[in-house]
mmCIF file of N, CA and C in Angstrom:
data_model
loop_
_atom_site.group_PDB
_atom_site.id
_atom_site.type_symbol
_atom_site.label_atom_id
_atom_site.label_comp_id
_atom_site.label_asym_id
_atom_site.label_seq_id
_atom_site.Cartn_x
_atom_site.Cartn_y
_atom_site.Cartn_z
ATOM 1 N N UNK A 327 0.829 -1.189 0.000
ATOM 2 C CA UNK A 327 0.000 0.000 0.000
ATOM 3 C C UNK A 327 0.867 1.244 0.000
ATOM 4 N N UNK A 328 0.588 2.074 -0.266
ATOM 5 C CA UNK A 328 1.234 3.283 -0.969
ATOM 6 C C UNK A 328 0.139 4.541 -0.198
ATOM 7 N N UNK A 329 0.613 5.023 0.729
ATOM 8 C CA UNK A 329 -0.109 6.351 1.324
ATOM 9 C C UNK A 329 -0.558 7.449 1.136
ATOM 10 N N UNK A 330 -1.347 8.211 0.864
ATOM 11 C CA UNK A 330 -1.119 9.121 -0.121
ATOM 12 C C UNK A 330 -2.400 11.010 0.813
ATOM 13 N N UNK A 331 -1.028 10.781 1.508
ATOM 14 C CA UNK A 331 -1.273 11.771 2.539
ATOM 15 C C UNK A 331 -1.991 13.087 1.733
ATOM 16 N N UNK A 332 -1.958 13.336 1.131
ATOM 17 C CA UNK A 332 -2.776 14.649 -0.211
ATOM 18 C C UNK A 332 -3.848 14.314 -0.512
ATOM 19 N N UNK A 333 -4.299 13.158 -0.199
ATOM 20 C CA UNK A 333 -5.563 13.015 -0.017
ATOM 21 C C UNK A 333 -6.432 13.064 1.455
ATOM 22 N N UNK A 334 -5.670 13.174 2.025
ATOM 23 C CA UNK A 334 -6.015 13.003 3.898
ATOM 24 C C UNK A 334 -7.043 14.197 3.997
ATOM 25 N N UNK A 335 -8.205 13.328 4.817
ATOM 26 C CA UNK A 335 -9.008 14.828 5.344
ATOM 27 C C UNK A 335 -9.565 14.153 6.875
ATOM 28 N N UNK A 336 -10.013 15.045 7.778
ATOM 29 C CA UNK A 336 -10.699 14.799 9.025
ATOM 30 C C UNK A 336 -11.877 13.454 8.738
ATOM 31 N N UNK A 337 -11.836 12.993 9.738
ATOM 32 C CA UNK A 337 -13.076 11.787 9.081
ATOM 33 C C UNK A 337 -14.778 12.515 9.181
ATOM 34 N N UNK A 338 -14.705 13.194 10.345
ATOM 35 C CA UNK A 338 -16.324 14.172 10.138
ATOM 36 C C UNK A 338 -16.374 14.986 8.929
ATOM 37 N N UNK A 339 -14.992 15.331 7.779
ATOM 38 C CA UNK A 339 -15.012 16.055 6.942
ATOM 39 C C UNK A 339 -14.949 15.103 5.533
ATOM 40 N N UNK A 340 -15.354 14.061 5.606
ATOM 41 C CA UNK A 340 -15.217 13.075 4.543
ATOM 42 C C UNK A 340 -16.087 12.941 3.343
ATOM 43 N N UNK A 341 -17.312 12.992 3.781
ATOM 44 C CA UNK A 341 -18.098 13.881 2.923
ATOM 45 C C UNK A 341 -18.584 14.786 2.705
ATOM 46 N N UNK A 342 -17.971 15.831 2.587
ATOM 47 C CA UNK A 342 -18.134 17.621 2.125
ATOM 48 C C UNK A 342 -16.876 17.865 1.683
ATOM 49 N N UNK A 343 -15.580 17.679 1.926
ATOM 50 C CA UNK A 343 -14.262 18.218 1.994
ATOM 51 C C UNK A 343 -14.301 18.176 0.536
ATOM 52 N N UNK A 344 -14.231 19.767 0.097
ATOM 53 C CA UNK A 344 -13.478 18.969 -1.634
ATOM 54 C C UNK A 344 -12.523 18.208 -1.810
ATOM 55 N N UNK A 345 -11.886 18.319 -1.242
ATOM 56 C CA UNK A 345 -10.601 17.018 -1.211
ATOM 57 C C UNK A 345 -11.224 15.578 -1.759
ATOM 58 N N UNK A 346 -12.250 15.474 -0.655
ATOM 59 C CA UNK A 346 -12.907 14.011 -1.641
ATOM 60 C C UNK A 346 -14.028 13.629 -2.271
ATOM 61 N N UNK A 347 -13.329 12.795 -3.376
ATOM 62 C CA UNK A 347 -13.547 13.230 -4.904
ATOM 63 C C UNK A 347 -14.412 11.497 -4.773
ATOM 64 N N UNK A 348 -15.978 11.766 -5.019
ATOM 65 C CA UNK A 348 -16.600 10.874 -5.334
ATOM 66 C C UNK A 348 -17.370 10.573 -6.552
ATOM 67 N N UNK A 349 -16.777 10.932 -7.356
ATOM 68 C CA UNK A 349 -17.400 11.596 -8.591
ATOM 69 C C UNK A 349 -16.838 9.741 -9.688
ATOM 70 N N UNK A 350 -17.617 8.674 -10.217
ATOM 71 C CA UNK A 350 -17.239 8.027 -11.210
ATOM 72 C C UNK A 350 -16.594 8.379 -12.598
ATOM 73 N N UNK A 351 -15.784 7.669 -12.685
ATOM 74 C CA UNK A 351 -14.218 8.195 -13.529
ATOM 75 C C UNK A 351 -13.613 6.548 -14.164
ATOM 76 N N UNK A 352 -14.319 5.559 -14.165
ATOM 77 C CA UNK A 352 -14.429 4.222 -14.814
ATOM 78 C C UNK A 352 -14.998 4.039 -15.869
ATOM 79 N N UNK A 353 -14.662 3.439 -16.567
ATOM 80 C CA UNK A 353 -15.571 3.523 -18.269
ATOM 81 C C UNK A 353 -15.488 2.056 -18.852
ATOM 82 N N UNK A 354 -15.796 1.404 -19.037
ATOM 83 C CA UNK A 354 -15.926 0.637 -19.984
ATOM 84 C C UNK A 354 -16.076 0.808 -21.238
ATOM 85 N N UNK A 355 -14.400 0.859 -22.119
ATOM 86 C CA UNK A 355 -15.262 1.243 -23.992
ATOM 87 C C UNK A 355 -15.169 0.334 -25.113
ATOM 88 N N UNK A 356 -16.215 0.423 -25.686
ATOM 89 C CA UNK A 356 -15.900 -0.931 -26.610
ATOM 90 C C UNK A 356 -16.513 -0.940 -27.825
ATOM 91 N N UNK A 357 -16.241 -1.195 -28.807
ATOM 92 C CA UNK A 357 -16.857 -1.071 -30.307
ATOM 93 C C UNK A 357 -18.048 -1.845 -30.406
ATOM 94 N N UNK A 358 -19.046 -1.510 -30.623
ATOM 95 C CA UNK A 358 -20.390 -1.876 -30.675
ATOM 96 C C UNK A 358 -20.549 -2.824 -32.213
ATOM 97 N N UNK A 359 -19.628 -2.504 -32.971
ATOM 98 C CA UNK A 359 -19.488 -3.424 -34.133
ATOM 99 C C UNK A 359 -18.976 -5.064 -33.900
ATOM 100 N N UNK A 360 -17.841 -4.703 -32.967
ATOM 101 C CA UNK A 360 -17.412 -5.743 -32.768
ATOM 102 C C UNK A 360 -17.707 -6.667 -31.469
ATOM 103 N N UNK A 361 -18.560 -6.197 -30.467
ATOM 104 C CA UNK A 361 -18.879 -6.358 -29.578
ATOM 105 C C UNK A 361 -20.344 -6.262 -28.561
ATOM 106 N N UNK A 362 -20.881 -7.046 -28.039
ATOM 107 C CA UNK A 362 -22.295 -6.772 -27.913
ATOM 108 C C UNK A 362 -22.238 -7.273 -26.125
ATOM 109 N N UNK A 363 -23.177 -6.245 -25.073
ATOM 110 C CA UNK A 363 -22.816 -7.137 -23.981
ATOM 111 C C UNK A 363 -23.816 -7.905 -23.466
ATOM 112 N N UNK A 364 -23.282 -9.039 -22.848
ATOM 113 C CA UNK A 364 -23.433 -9.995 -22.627
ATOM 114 C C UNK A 364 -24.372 -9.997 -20.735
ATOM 115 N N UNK A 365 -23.663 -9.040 -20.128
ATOM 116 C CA UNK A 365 -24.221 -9.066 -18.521
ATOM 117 C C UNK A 365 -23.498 -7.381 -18.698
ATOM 118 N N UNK A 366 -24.235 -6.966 -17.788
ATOM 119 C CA UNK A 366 -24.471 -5.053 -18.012
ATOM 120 C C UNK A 366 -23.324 -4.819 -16.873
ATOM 121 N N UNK A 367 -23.274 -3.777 -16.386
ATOM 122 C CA UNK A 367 -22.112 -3.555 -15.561
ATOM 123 C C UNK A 367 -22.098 -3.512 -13.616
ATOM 124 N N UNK A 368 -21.563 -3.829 -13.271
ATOM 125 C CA UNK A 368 -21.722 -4.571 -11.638
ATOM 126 C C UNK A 368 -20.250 -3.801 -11.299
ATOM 127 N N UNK A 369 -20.425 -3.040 -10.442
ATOM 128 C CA UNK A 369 -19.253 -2.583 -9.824
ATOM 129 C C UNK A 369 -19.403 -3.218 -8.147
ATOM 130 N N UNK A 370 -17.892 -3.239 -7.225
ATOM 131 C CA UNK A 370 -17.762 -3.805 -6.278
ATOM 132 C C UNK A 370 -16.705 -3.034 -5.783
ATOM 133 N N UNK A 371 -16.814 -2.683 -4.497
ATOM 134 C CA UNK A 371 -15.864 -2.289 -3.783
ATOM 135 C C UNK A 371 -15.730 -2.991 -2.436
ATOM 136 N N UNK A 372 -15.628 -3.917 -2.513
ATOM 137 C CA UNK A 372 -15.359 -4.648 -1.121
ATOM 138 C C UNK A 372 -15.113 -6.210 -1.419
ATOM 139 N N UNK A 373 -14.561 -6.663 -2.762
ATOM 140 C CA UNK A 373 -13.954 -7.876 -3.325
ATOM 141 C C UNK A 373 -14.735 -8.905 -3.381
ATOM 142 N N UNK A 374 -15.871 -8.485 -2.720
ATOM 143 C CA UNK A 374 -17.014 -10.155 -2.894
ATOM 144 C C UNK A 374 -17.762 -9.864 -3.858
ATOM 145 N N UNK A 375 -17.881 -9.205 -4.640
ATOM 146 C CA UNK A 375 -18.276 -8.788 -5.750
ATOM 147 C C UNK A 375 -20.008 -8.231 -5.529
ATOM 148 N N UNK A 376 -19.797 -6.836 -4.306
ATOM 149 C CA UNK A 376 -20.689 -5.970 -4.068
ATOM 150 C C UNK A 376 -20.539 -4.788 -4.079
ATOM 151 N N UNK A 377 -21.275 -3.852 -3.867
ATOM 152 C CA UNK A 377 -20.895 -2.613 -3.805
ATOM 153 C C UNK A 377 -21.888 -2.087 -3.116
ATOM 154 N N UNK A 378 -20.619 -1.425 -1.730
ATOM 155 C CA UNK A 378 -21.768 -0.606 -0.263
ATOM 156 C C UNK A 378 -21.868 0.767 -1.088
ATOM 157 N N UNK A 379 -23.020 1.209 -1.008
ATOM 158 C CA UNK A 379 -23.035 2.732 -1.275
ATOM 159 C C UNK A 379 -22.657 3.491 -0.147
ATOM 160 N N UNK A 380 -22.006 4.613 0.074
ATOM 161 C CA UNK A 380 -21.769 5.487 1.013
ATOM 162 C C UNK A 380 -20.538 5.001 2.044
ATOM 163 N N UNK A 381 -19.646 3.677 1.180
ATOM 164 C CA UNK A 381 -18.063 2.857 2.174
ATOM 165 C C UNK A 381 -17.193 3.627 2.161
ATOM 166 N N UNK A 382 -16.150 4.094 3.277
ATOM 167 C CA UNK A 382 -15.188 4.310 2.988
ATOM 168 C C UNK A 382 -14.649 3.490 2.927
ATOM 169 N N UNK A 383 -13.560 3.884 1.318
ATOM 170 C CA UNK A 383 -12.814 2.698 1.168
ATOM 171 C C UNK A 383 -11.436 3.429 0.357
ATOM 172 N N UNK A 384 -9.929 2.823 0.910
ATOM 173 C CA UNK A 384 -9.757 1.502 1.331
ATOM 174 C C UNK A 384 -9.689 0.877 2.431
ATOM 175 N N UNK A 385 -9.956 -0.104 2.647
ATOM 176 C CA UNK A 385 -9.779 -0.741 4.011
ATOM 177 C C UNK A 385 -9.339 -1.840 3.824
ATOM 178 N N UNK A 386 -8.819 -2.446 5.006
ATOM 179 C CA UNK A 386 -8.125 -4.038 4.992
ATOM 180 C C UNK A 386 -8.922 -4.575 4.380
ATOM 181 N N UNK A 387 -9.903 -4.894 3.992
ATOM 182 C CA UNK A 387 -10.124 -5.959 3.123
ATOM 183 C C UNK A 387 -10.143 -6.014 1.886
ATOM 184 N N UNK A 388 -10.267 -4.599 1.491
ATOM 185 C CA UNK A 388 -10.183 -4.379 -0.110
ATOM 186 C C UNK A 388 -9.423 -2.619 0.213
ATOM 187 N N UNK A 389 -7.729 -3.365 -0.133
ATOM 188 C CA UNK A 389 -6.816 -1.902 -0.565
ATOM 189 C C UNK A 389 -7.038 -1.128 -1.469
ATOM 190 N N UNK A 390 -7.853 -1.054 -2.080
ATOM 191 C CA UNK A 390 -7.753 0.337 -3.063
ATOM 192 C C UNK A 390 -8.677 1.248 -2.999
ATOM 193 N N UNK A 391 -8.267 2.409 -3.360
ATOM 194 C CA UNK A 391 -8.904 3.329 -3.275
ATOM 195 C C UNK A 391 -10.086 3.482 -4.571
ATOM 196 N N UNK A 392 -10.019 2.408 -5.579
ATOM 197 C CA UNK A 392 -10.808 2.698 -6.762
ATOM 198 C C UNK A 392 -11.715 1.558 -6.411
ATOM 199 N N UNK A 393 -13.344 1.442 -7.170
ATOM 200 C CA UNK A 393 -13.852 0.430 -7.130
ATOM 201 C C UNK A 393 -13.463 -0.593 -7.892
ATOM 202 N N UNK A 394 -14.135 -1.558 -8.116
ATOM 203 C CA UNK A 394 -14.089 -2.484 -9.581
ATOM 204 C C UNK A 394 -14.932 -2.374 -10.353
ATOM 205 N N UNK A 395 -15.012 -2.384 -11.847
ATOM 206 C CA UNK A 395 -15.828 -1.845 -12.627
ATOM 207 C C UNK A 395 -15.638 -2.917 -13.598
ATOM 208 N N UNK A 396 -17.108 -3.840 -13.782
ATOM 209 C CA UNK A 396 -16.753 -5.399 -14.614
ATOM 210 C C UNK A 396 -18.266 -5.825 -15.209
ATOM 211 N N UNK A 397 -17.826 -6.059 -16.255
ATOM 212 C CA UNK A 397 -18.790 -6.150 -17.453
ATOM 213 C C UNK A 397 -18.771 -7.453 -18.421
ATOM 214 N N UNK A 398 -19.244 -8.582 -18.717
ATOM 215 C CA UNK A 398 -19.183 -9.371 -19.997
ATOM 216 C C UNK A 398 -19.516 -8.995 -21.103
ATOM 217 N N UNK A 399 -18.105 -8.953 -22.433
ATOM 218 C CA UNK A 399 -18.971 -8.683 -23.477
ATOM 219 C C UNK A 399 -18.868 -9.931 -24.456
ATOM 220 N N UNK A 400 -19.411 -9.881 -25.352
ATOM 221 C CA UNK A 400 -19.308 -11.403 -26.330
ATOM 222 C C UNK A 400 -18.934 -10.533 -27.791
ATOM 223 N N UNK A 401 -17.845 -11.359 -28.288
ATOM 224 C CA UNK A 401 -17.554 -11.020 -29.574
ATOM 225 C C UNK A 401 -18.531 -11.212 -30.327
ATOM 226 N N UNK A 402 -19.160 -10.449 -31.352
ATOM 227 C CA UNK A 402 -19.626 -10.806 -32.319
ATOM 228 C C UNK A 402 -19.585 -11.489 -33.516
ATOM 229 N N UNK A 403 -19.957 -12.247 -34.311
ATOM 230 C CA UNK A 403 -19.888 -12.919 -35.595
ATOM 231 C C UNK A 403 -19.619 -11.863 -36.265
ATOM 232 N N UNK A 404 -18.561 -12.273 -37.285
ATOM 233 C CA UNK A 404 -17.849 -11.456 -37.876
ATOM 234 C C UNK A 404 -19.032 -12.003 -39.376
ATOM 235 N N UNK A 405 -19.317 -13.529 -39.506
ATOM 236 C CA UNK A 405 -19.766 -14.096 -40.530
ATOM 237 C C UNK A 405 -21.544 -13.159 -40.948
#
């Protein structure tokens, strides 16, 4: 883990502080020609493949500061 003190704010100031930035910044992109999806998009921030609304995170159980952002797509027939 990698610290990243420039992001540090009071914990009663965690949600208001501009400092933190809750704003989605994940994308999934993909050519619609070549690609069609398969299961729509499921993000998780806590590795069991859920997502708490309103977590701070990271925490020991899931280090990062980003969520997961995971999607199936299926190639298309080219024929």
């Amino acid at each position: 883990l990698q610290p990243q003190l420039n992001k540090a704010v009071r914990y009663e100031e965690r949600a208001t502080s501009k400092l933190s930035d809750c704003n989605p910044k994940d994308f999934i992109l993909f050519s619609s020609a070549c690609f069609e999806v398969e299961a729509y998009c499921v993000k998780d921030n806590t590795g069991r493949l859920e997502y708490i609304e309103g977590m701070d995170f990271p925490t020991l159980s899931f280090p990062s500061d980003h969520a997961i952002v995971n999607s199936t797509l299926r190639l298309r027939s080219t024929l």
